[in-house]
Amino acid sequence: MKKIAVFMFIDAMGWEIVKNRDFLKDLLPHRYRVGMQFGYSCTAIPTILSGEKPTVHKHLSFYYYAPDKSPFKMFKYMGLGILPSSIADRWRVRHTLSKFVAKYYGFTGYFEMYAMPFNRISYFDYIEKTDLFVPGGLSPVKNLADTLEEKRIPYHISNWRLPEFQNIEALIQDVKKGEINFAFLYTAAMDGLLHRVTKDGPEITTKMNWYEDHIRRLFKELEANYDDIHLAVFSDHGMTTLTEVVDVKTPIEKLGYKFGKDYVAVYDSTMVRLWFLNDTAKKSIHEALLKVPYSHVLNDEELKRYNINFPDNMYGETILLMDPGFQIAPSDMGLKALPGMHGFAPEHEDSFAALLSSEEVNIDLKCVDDYFRLMTQKMDSL
Ligand SMILES: [Zn+2]
């Protein structure tokens, strides 16, 4: 009997988006609400691909304080920090520079500098330097590809650099050959669309219909080439609609402390992560953080519960998290807020991920790291 297990990842297709839709209900009748890993896709994907938490695989956000080993030190010497922001902030300029840096250092992972100011970037290192999807990509932690190789299961894992249509086609071609027994199909366009039009945009229904048509096409090929098929479609998180924009940078900078001498901060879209270089700055910045509306500083219990209690404070000594819907702008991720954003508290209804399966799942899908256990369970039944 020819068996195959196919896991299709749709970035940001949260539980709130699928729960009231008939999306593939006949093929995927078993539907589960799954807890999000605190963070962004850059936290969730390594979590899904390893079954480990951020404190183990070390991925939480892109930038972390590491002035000694920063690959961006060259920017200091290139004088990019003094470029007028009208040029330095252009997406195309940053994208081209990102490509140049990635090539120079041989980065194979997803690398984008976003809106990180050039006069600050040299304080930071970047976590996603390697391709997380290939063998050794999360080394020393074992990832999905390592596990498949170890178990000697012929597999197909998408190339995340390609547009999703090409990824679907590439899998269909491999299914036609009938040589694989496991597939991980990666699609990410839904995330970008949700950022632009929110979960309530009419474009979401059109996009869901598009996925439905292609998944049916894929399923037909699976049926033509295999006797036993397990198909699951799943996501890493949902999308929360923008309520209000909060400027967190100005009140911190108004205090007059020197960046890199008194403190260091990364402004993500939904959180600020800070490191303090002296106690005076720490005390007064903490006081200022208490006054930032619609936010709170994560306490030890939360850091532990979210599995982001890094012993070396790799991602910040202090993390300020915005309330769901309240985005930080300008941030180091973008100068303007987006209509939709993720990365808020996992407990909020819009944060939950979803897994839709052709058969009943017999493990407890508490959080997205459980997908990995489900995938290995399937591997063992092939
Ligand atoms: Zn996103």
Short mmCIF file of C-alpha atoms and ligand atoms in Angstrom, two decimals:
data_model
loop_
_atom_site.label_atom_id
_atom_site.label_comp_id
_atom_site.label_asym_id
_atom_site.label_seq_id
_atom_site.Cartn_x
_atom_site.Cartn_y
_atom_site.Cartn_z
CA MET A 1 0.00 0.00 0.00
CA LYS A 2 1.40 3.35 -1.06
CA LYS A 3 1.15 5.93 1.70
CA ILE A 4 1.71 9.66 1.86
CA ALA A 5 1.34 12.36 4.51
CA VAL A 6 1.02 15.95 3.26
CA PHE A 7 1.27 18.93 5.60
CA MET A 8 0.40 22.25 4.03
CA PHE A 9 1.38 25.45 5.81
CA ILE A 10 -0.67 28.58 5.12
CA ASP A 11 0.95 31.51 6.91
CA ALA A 12 -1.44 33.49 9.17
CA MET A 13 -4.61 31.52 8.31
CA GLY A 14 -5.77 31.75 11.93
CA TRP A 15 -8.65 29.98 13.66
CA GLU A 16 -10.84 33.11 13.51
CA ILE A 17 -10.48 33.05 9.71
CA VAL A 18 -11.42 29.39 9.21
CA LYS A 19 -13.81 28.65 12.07
CA ASN A 20 -16.99 29.82 10.30
CA ARG A 21 -16.01 28.79 6.79
CA ASP A 22 -16.79 25.59 4.94
CA PHE A 23 -13.25 25.67 3.54
CA LEU A 24 -12.54 22.05 2.43
CA LYS A 25 -14.85 20.63 5.11
CA ASP A 26 -15.45 17.48 3.08
CA LEU A 27 -11.73 16.70 2.68
CA LEU A 28 -10.64 18.07 6.06
CA PRO A 29 -13.49 17.46 8.52
CA HIS A 30 -11.35 17.43 11.69
CA ARG A 31 -10.70 21.02 12.71
CA TYR A 32 -8.62 22.22 15.64
CA ARG A 33 -7.90 25.57 17.29
CA VAL A 34 -4.19 25.63 18.15
CA GLY A 35 -2.29 27.98 20.46
CA MET A 36 0.19 30.36 18.88
CA GLN A 37 3.82 30.51 19.91
CA PHE A 38 4.45 34.00 21.31
CA GLY A 39 6.28 35.99 18.62
CA TYR A 40 6.03 36.18 14.86
CA SER A 41 6.38 33.72 11.96
CA CYS A 42 10.12 33.89 12.55
CA THR A 43 9.42 32.33 15.97
CA ALA A 44 6.66 29.97 14.87
CA ILE A 45 8.41 28.40 11.88
CA PRO A 46 11.49 27.16 13.77
CA THR A 47 9.10 25.97 16.50
CA ILE A 48 7.00 24.01 13.99
CA LEU A 49 10.07 22.64 12.20
CA SER A 50 11.73 21.39 15.39
CA GLY A 51 8.99 20.81 17.97
CA GLU A 52 11.14 22.86 20.35
CA LYS A 53 10.43 26.11 22.16
CA PRO A 54 12.27 29.42 21.51
CA THR A 55 14.51 29.00 24.56
CA VAL A 56 15.83 25.85 22.86
CA HIS A 57 15.98 26.79 19.15
CA LYS A 58 16.85 30.44 20.01
CA HIS A 59 14.60 32.14 17.47
CA LEU A 60 12.26 34.84 18.77
CA SER A 61 12.60 37.96 16.64
CA PHE A 62 15.14 38.87 13.96
CA TYR A 63 17.48 41.23 15.81
CA TYR A 64 19.28 40.65 19.11
CA TYR A 65 21.89 42.71 20.95
CA ALA A 66 25.38 41.46 20.05
CA PRO A 67 27.68 44.43 19.31
CA ASP A 68 30.83 42.30 19.18
CA LYS A 69 29.67 39.86 16.53
CA SER A 70 27.30 42.09 14.56
CA PRO A 71 27.56 41.40 10.81
CA PHE A 72 26.45 45.00 10.27
CA LYS A 73 29.59 46.61 11.67
CA MET A 74 30.64 47.39 8.12
CA PHE A 75 27.72 49.82 7.91
CA LYS A 76 29.41 51.96 10.51
CA TYR A 77 32.54 52.24 8.39
CA MET A 78 30.60 52.68 5.17
CA GLY A 79 29.03 55.78 6.68
CA LEU A 80 25.52 54.59 5.88
CA GLY A 81 24.37 55.90 9.23
CA ILE A 82 24.62 59.42 7.93
CA LEU A 83 22.62 58.75 4.74
CA PRO A 84 19.58 61.03 4.58
CA SER A 85 16.58 59.03 5.76
CA SER A 86 14.70 59.85 2.54
CA ILE A 87 17.15 57.54 0.75
CA ALA A 88 18.02 55.10 3.53
CA ASP A 89 14.38 54.34 4.33
CA ARG A 90 13.36 53.42 0.81
CA TRP A 91 12.25 49.79 0.68
CA ARG A 92 14.11 49.15 -2.57
CA VAL A 93 17.38 50.53 -1.18
CA ARG A 94 17.08 48.38 1.94
CA HIS A 95 16.03 45.31 0.00
CA THR A 96 19.03 45.61 -2.36
CA LEU A 97 21.38 46.18 0.57
CA SER A 98 19.88 43.18 2.38
CA LYS A 99 20.62 41.04 -0.67
CA PHE A 100 24.18 42.35 -0.77
CA VAL A 101 24.77 41.63 2.95
CA ALA A 102 23.22 38.13 2.63
CA LYS A 103 25.46 37.34 -0.32
CA TYR A 104 28.57 38.76 1.33
CA TYR A 105 28.12 36.64 4.45
CA GLY A 106 26.65 33.61 2.67
CA PHE A 107 23.35 33.81 4.57
CA THR A 108 20.88 31.25 3.22
CA GLY A 109 17.95 32.13 5.49
CA TYR A 110 15.27 34.75 5.15
CA PHE A 111 17.19 37.99 5.47
CA GLU A 112 15.65 41.43 5.37
CA MET A 113 16.86 44.51 7.24
CA TYR A 114 13.40 46.06 7.43
CA ALA A 115 13.44 49.63 8.80
CA MET A 116 16.25 49.19 11.33
CA PRO A 117 18.16 52.53 11.33
CA PHE A 118 21.63 52.22 9.80
CA ASN A 119 23.22 54.07 12.71
CA ARG A 120 21.87 51.45 15.14
CA ILE A 121 22.03 48.21 13.20
CA SER A 122 25.70 47.57 14.12
CA TYR A 123 24.65 46.85 17.73
CA PHE A 124 22.73 43.79 16.60
CA ASP A 125 23.09 40.35 15.17
CA TYR A 126 20.43 38.64 13.05
CA ILE A 127 19.13 35.18 13.94
CA GLU A 128 17.85 33.71 10.67
CA LYS A 129 21.14 33.32 8.81
CA THR A 130 20.54 29.78 7.59
CA ASP A 131 17.77 28.10 5.63
CA LEU A 132 15.59 26.54 8.36
CA PHE A 133 13.99 24.04 5.98
CA VAL A 134 17.06 22.10 4.84
CA PRO A 135 19.04 19.48 6.81
CA GLY A 136 21.13 21.15 9.50
CA GLY A 137 19.16 24.40 9.15
CA LEU A 138 18.49 24.69 12.88
CA SER A 139 21.67 23.02 14.03
CA PRO A 140 22.44 21.98 16.74
CA VAL A 141 18.67 21.49 17.08
CA LYS A 142 17.24 18.81 14.79
CA ASN A 143 14.68 20.05 12.26
CA LEU A 144 12.05 18.42 10.06
CA ALA A 145 14.46 17.68 7.19
CA ASP A 146 17.01 16.11 9.61
CA THR A 147 14.26 13.90 11.02
CA LEU A 148 13.07 12.78 7.57
CA GLU A 149 16.63 11.98 6.50
CA GLU A 150 17.25 10.05 9.70
CA LYS A 151 14.10 8.02 9.16
CA ARG A 152 15.02 7.57 5.49
CA ILE A 153 11.64 8.76 4.29
CA PRO A 154 11.56 10.13 0.73
CA TYR A 155 10.21 13.67 1.10
CA HIS A 156 9.38 16.95 -0.53
CA ILE A 157 9.86 20.24 1.34
CA SER A 158 8.99 23.45 -0.51
CA ASN A 159 11.53 26.09 -1.38
CA TRP A 160 10.22 29.03 0.70
CA ARG A 161 11.86 31.50 -1.69
CA LEU A 162 9.48 30.62 -4.51
CA PRO A 163 5.98 32.07 -5.01
CA GLU A 164 3.33 29.82 -3.52
CA PHE A 165 1.83 28.89 -6.88
CA GLN A 166 5.19 27.44 -7.91
CA ASN A 167 5.46 25.58 -4.63
CA ILE A 168 2.07 23.95 -5.18
CA GLU A 169 3.05 23.01 -8.74
CA ALA A 170 6.40 21.58 -7.61
CA LEU A 171 4.64 19.33 -5.11
CA ILE A 172 2.06 18.20 -7.70
CA GLN A 173 4.90 17.23 -10.02
CA ASP A 174 6.53 15.16 -7.27
CA VAL A 175 3.22 13.54 -6.37
CA LYS A 176 2.81 12.51 -10.01
CA LYS A 177 6.15 10.72 -9.85
CA GLY A 178 4.87 8.84 -6.79
CA GLU A 179 8.28 8.60 -5.17
CA ILE A 180 7.72 10.61 -1.99
CA ASN A 181 5.93 9.57 1.21
CA PHE A 182 6.00 12.87 3.08
CA ALA A 183 5.51 16.47 2.01
CA PHE A 184 5.68 19.86 3.67
CA LEU A 185 4.09 22.45 1.41
CA TYR A 186 4.90 26.06 2.28
CA THR A 187 2.67 28.96 1.26
CA ALA A 188 3.00 32.50 2.62
CA ALA A 189 0.98 34.92 0.48
CA MET A 190 -1.99 34.82 2.86
CA ASP A 191 0.07 36.59 5.52
CA GLY A 192 0.86 39.56 3.28
CA LEU A 193 -2.76 39.80 2.16
CA LEU A 194 -4.06 39.73 5.74
CA HIS A 195 -1.59 42.48 6.71
CA ARG A 196 -3.05 44.62 3.89
CA VAL A 197 -6.79 43.89 4.00
CA THR A 198 -7.32 42.39 7.52
CA LYS A 199 -9.24 39.18 8.25
CA ASP A 200 -12.51 40.92 7.28
CA GLY A 201 -11.41 41.97 3.79
CA PRO A 202 -13.52 40.44 0.97
CA GLU A 203 -10.19 39.50 -0.69
CA ILE A 204 -9.75 36.82 2.01
CA THR A 205 -12.70 34.81 0.71
CA THR A 206 -11.30 35.01 -2.83
CA LYS A 207 -7.92 33.83 -1.55
CA MET A 208 -9.44 30.98 0.46
CA ASN A 209 -11.32 29.87 -2.66
CA TRP A 210 -8.05 29.96 -4.58
CA TYR A 211 -6.38 27.70 -1.98
CA GLU A 212 -9.41 25.42 -2.01
CA ASP A 213 -9.22 24.95 -5.81
CA HIS A 214 -5.50 24.18 -5.71
CA ILE A 215 -5.75 21.84 -2.75
CA ARG A 216 -8.52 19.92 -4.57
CA ARG A 217 -6.27 19.69 -7.61
CA LEU A 218 -3.44 18.43 -5.42
CA PHE A 219 -5.76 15.95 -3.73
CA LYS A 220 -6.85 14.53 -7.09
CA GLU A 221 -3.22 13.83 -7.93
CA LEU A 222 -2.68 12.28 -4.51
CA GLU A 223 -5.65 9.98 -5.08
CA ALA A 224 -4.36 9.00 -8.51
CA ASN A 225 -0.94 8.03 -7.16
CA TYR A 226 -1.40 6.84 -3.57
CA ASP A 227 -3.69 4.42 -1.70
CA ASP A 228 -3.49 5.96 1.74
CA ILE A 229 -3.48 9.75 2.06
CA HIS A 230 -3.24 11.95 5.10
CA LEU A 231 -3.66 15.65 4.42
CA ALA A 232 -3.45 18.47 6.94
CA VAL A 233 -3.61 22.22 6.33
CA PHE A 234 -2.36 24.38 9.16
CA SER A 235 -1.18 27.84 10.19
CA ASP A 236 1.17 29.45 12.67
CA HIS A 237 -1.01 32.31 13.94
CA GLY A 238 -3.89 34.60 12.99
CA MET A 239 -4.11 38.32 12.28
CA THR A 240 -5.35 41.14 14.52
CA THR A 241 -6.91 44.25 13.00
CA LEU A 242 -5.29 47.59 13.81
CA THR A 243 -7.04 49.53 16.58
CA GLU A 244 -4.58 52.36 17.13
CA VAL A 245 -0.98 53.37 16.51
CA VAL A 246 1.25 54.10 19.51
CA ASP A 247 4.55 55.97 19.28
CA VAL A 248 6.78 54.32 21.87
CA LYS A 249 10.07 55.58 20.45
CA THR A 250 9.57 59.30 21.08
CA PRO A 251 8.85 59.09 24.85
CA ILE A 252 11.90 56.84 25.34
CA GLU A 253 14.19 59.03 23.24
CA LYS A 254 12.93 62.21 24.89
CA LEU A 255 14.52 61.04 28.13
CA GLY A 256 17.85 61.93 26.55
CA TYR A 257 19.78 58.72 27.17
CA LYS A 258 22.33 57.72 24.57
CA PHE A 259 21.59 54.70 22.41
CA GLY A 260 24.46 52.21 22.64
CA LYS A 261 25.92 53.91 25.71
CA ASP A 262 23.03 53.96 28.18
CA TYR A 263 20.60 51.54 26.60
CA VAL A 264 19.81 49.59 23.44
CA ALA A 265 16.33 48.90 22.06
CA VAL A 266 14.66 47.08 19.19
CA TYR A 267 11.22 48.33 18.24
CA ASP A 268 9.31 45.41 16.74
CA SER A 269 5.73 45.94 15.51
CA THR A 270 4.10 44.75 18.73
CA MET A 271 6.89 44.82 21.28
CA VAL A 272 9.91 46.83 22.38
CA ARG A 273 12.90 44.86 23.60
CA LEU A 274 15.44 46.70 25.73
CA TRP A 275 18.90 46.17 27.17
CA PHE A 276 20.31 48.57 29.78
CA LEU A 277 23.91 49.63 30.07
CA ASN A 278 23.54 51.49 33.37
CA ASP A 279 21.09 51.57 36.27
CA THR A 280 20.06 55.21 35.92
CA ALA A 281 18.88 54.65 32.36
CA LYS A 282 17.18 51.41 33.38
CA LYS A 283 15.22 53.05 36.18
CA SER A 284 14.03 56.03 34.22
CA ILE A 285 13.23 54.10 31.00
CA HIS A 286 11.23 51.63 33.09
CA GLU A 287 9.25 54.51 34.52
CA ALA A 288 8.58 55.78 31.00
CA LEU A 289 7.46 52.31 29.87
CA LEU A 290 4.80 52.27 32.59
CA LYS A 291 3.26 55.32 30.94
CA VAL A 292 3.06 53.81 27.44
CA PRO A 293 -0.67 53.33 26.80
CA TYR A 294 -2.18 49.96 25.84
CA SER A 295 0.88 47.97 26.80
CA HIS A 296 2.60 46.17 29.65
CA VAL A 297 6.04 44.86 30.53
CA LEU A 298 6.11 41.06 30.39
CA ASN A 299 6.62 39.60 33.87
CA ASP A 300 8.65 36.51 34.75
CA GLU A 301 5.59 34.28 34.78
CA GLU A 302 4.65 35.36 31.24
CA LEU A 303 8.20 34.99 29.94
CA LYS A 304 8.23 31.45 31.31
CA ARG A 305 4.75 30.57 30.05
CA TYR A 306 5.64 31.78 26.54
CA ASN A 307 8.97 29.93 26.68
CA ILE A 308 10.94 33.10 25.99
CA ASN A 309 12.74 33.29 29.37
CA PHE A 310 16.22 33.26 27.84
CA PRO A 311 18.80 32.98 30.65
CA ASP A 312 21.14 35.41 28.84
CA ASN A 313 18.33 37.88 27.99
CA MET A 314 19.23 37.31 24.36
CA TYR A 315 16.08 39.10 23.14
CA GLY A 316 15.95 41.82 25.79
CA GLU A 317 16.25 42.37 29.52
CA THR A 318 12.83 43.98 29.38
CA ILE A 319 10.07 43.32 26.85
CA LEU A 320 7.16 45.70 26.49
CA LEU A 321 4.20 44.06 24.73
CA MET A 322 1.36 46.05 23.15
CA ASP A 323 -2.27 45.15 23.78
CA PRO A 324 -3.95 43.32 20.86
CA GLY A 325 -4.62 45.73 17.98
CA PHE A 326 -2.23 48.46 19.17
CA GLN A 327 0.82 48.67 16.91
CA ILE A 328 4.11 50.43 17.46
CA ALA A 329 4.88 52.95 14.71
CA PRO A 330 7.37 53.98 13.67
CA SER A 331 9.13 50.70 14.43
CA ASP A 332 12.29 49.00 13.22
CA MET A 333 10.06 46.69 11.17
CA GLY A 334 8.28 49.48 9.31
CA LEU A 335 7.73 53.19 9.50
CA LYS A 336 3.96 52.89 9.29
CA ALA A 337 1.47 50.57 10.98
CA LEU A 338 -0.32 47.98 8.83
CA PRO A 339 -4.09 47.34 8.72
CA GLY A 340 -3.44 43.90 10.25
CA MET A 341 -0.65 42.59 12.50
CA HIS A 342 0.30 39.49 14.48
CA GLY A 343 2.64 39.09 17.44
CA PHE A 344 0.24 40.04 20.24
CA ALA A 345 -0.63 37.92 23.29
CA PRO A 346 -1.23 34.28 22.26
CA GLU A 347 -4.35 34.22 24.49
CA HIS A 348 -6.16 36.75 22.29
CA GLU A 349 -8.75 35.14 19.99
CA ASP A 350 -7.16 36.54 16.80
CA SER A 351 -3.81 34.98 17.67
CA PHE A 352 -4.91 31.34 17.52
CA ALA A 353 -3.67 29.11 14.72
CA ALA A 354 -5.66 26.30 13.08
CA LEU A 355 -5.09 22.75 11.89
CA LEU A 356 -7.56 21.10 9.53
CA SER A 357 -7.07 17.40 8.99
CA SER A 358 -8.41 14.57 6.85
CA GLU A 359 -8.36 12.31 9.89
CA GLU A 360 -8.82 12.70 13.60
CA VAL A 361 -5.70 13.85 15.42
CA ASN A 362 -4.96 11.81 18.53
CA ILE A 363 -2.44 14.10 20.15
CA ASP A 364 -3.30 17.21 22.11
CA LEU A 365 -2.65 20.19 19.81
CA LYS A 366 -2.01 22.79 22.50
CA CYS A 367 0.53 24.88 20.67
CA VAL A 368 2.07 24.97 17.19
CA ASP A 369 5.11 22.98 18.38
CA ASP A 370 2.73 19.99 18.62
CA TYR A 371 2.54 19.96 14.81
CA PHE A 372 6.05 18.55 14.86
CA ARG A 373 4.94 15.66 17.07
CA LEU A 374 2.00 15.08 14.72
CA MET A 375 4.33 15.07 11.71
CA THR A 376 6.75 12.58 13.30
CA GLN A 377 3.82 10.40 14.39
CA LYS A 378 2.69 10.33 10.74
CA MET A 379 6.24 9.53 9.57
CA ASP A 380 6.27 6.50 11.87
CA SER A 381 3.01 5.22 10.42
CA LEU A 382 4.19 5.35 6.81
ZN ZN B 1 3.28 38.59 8.76
#
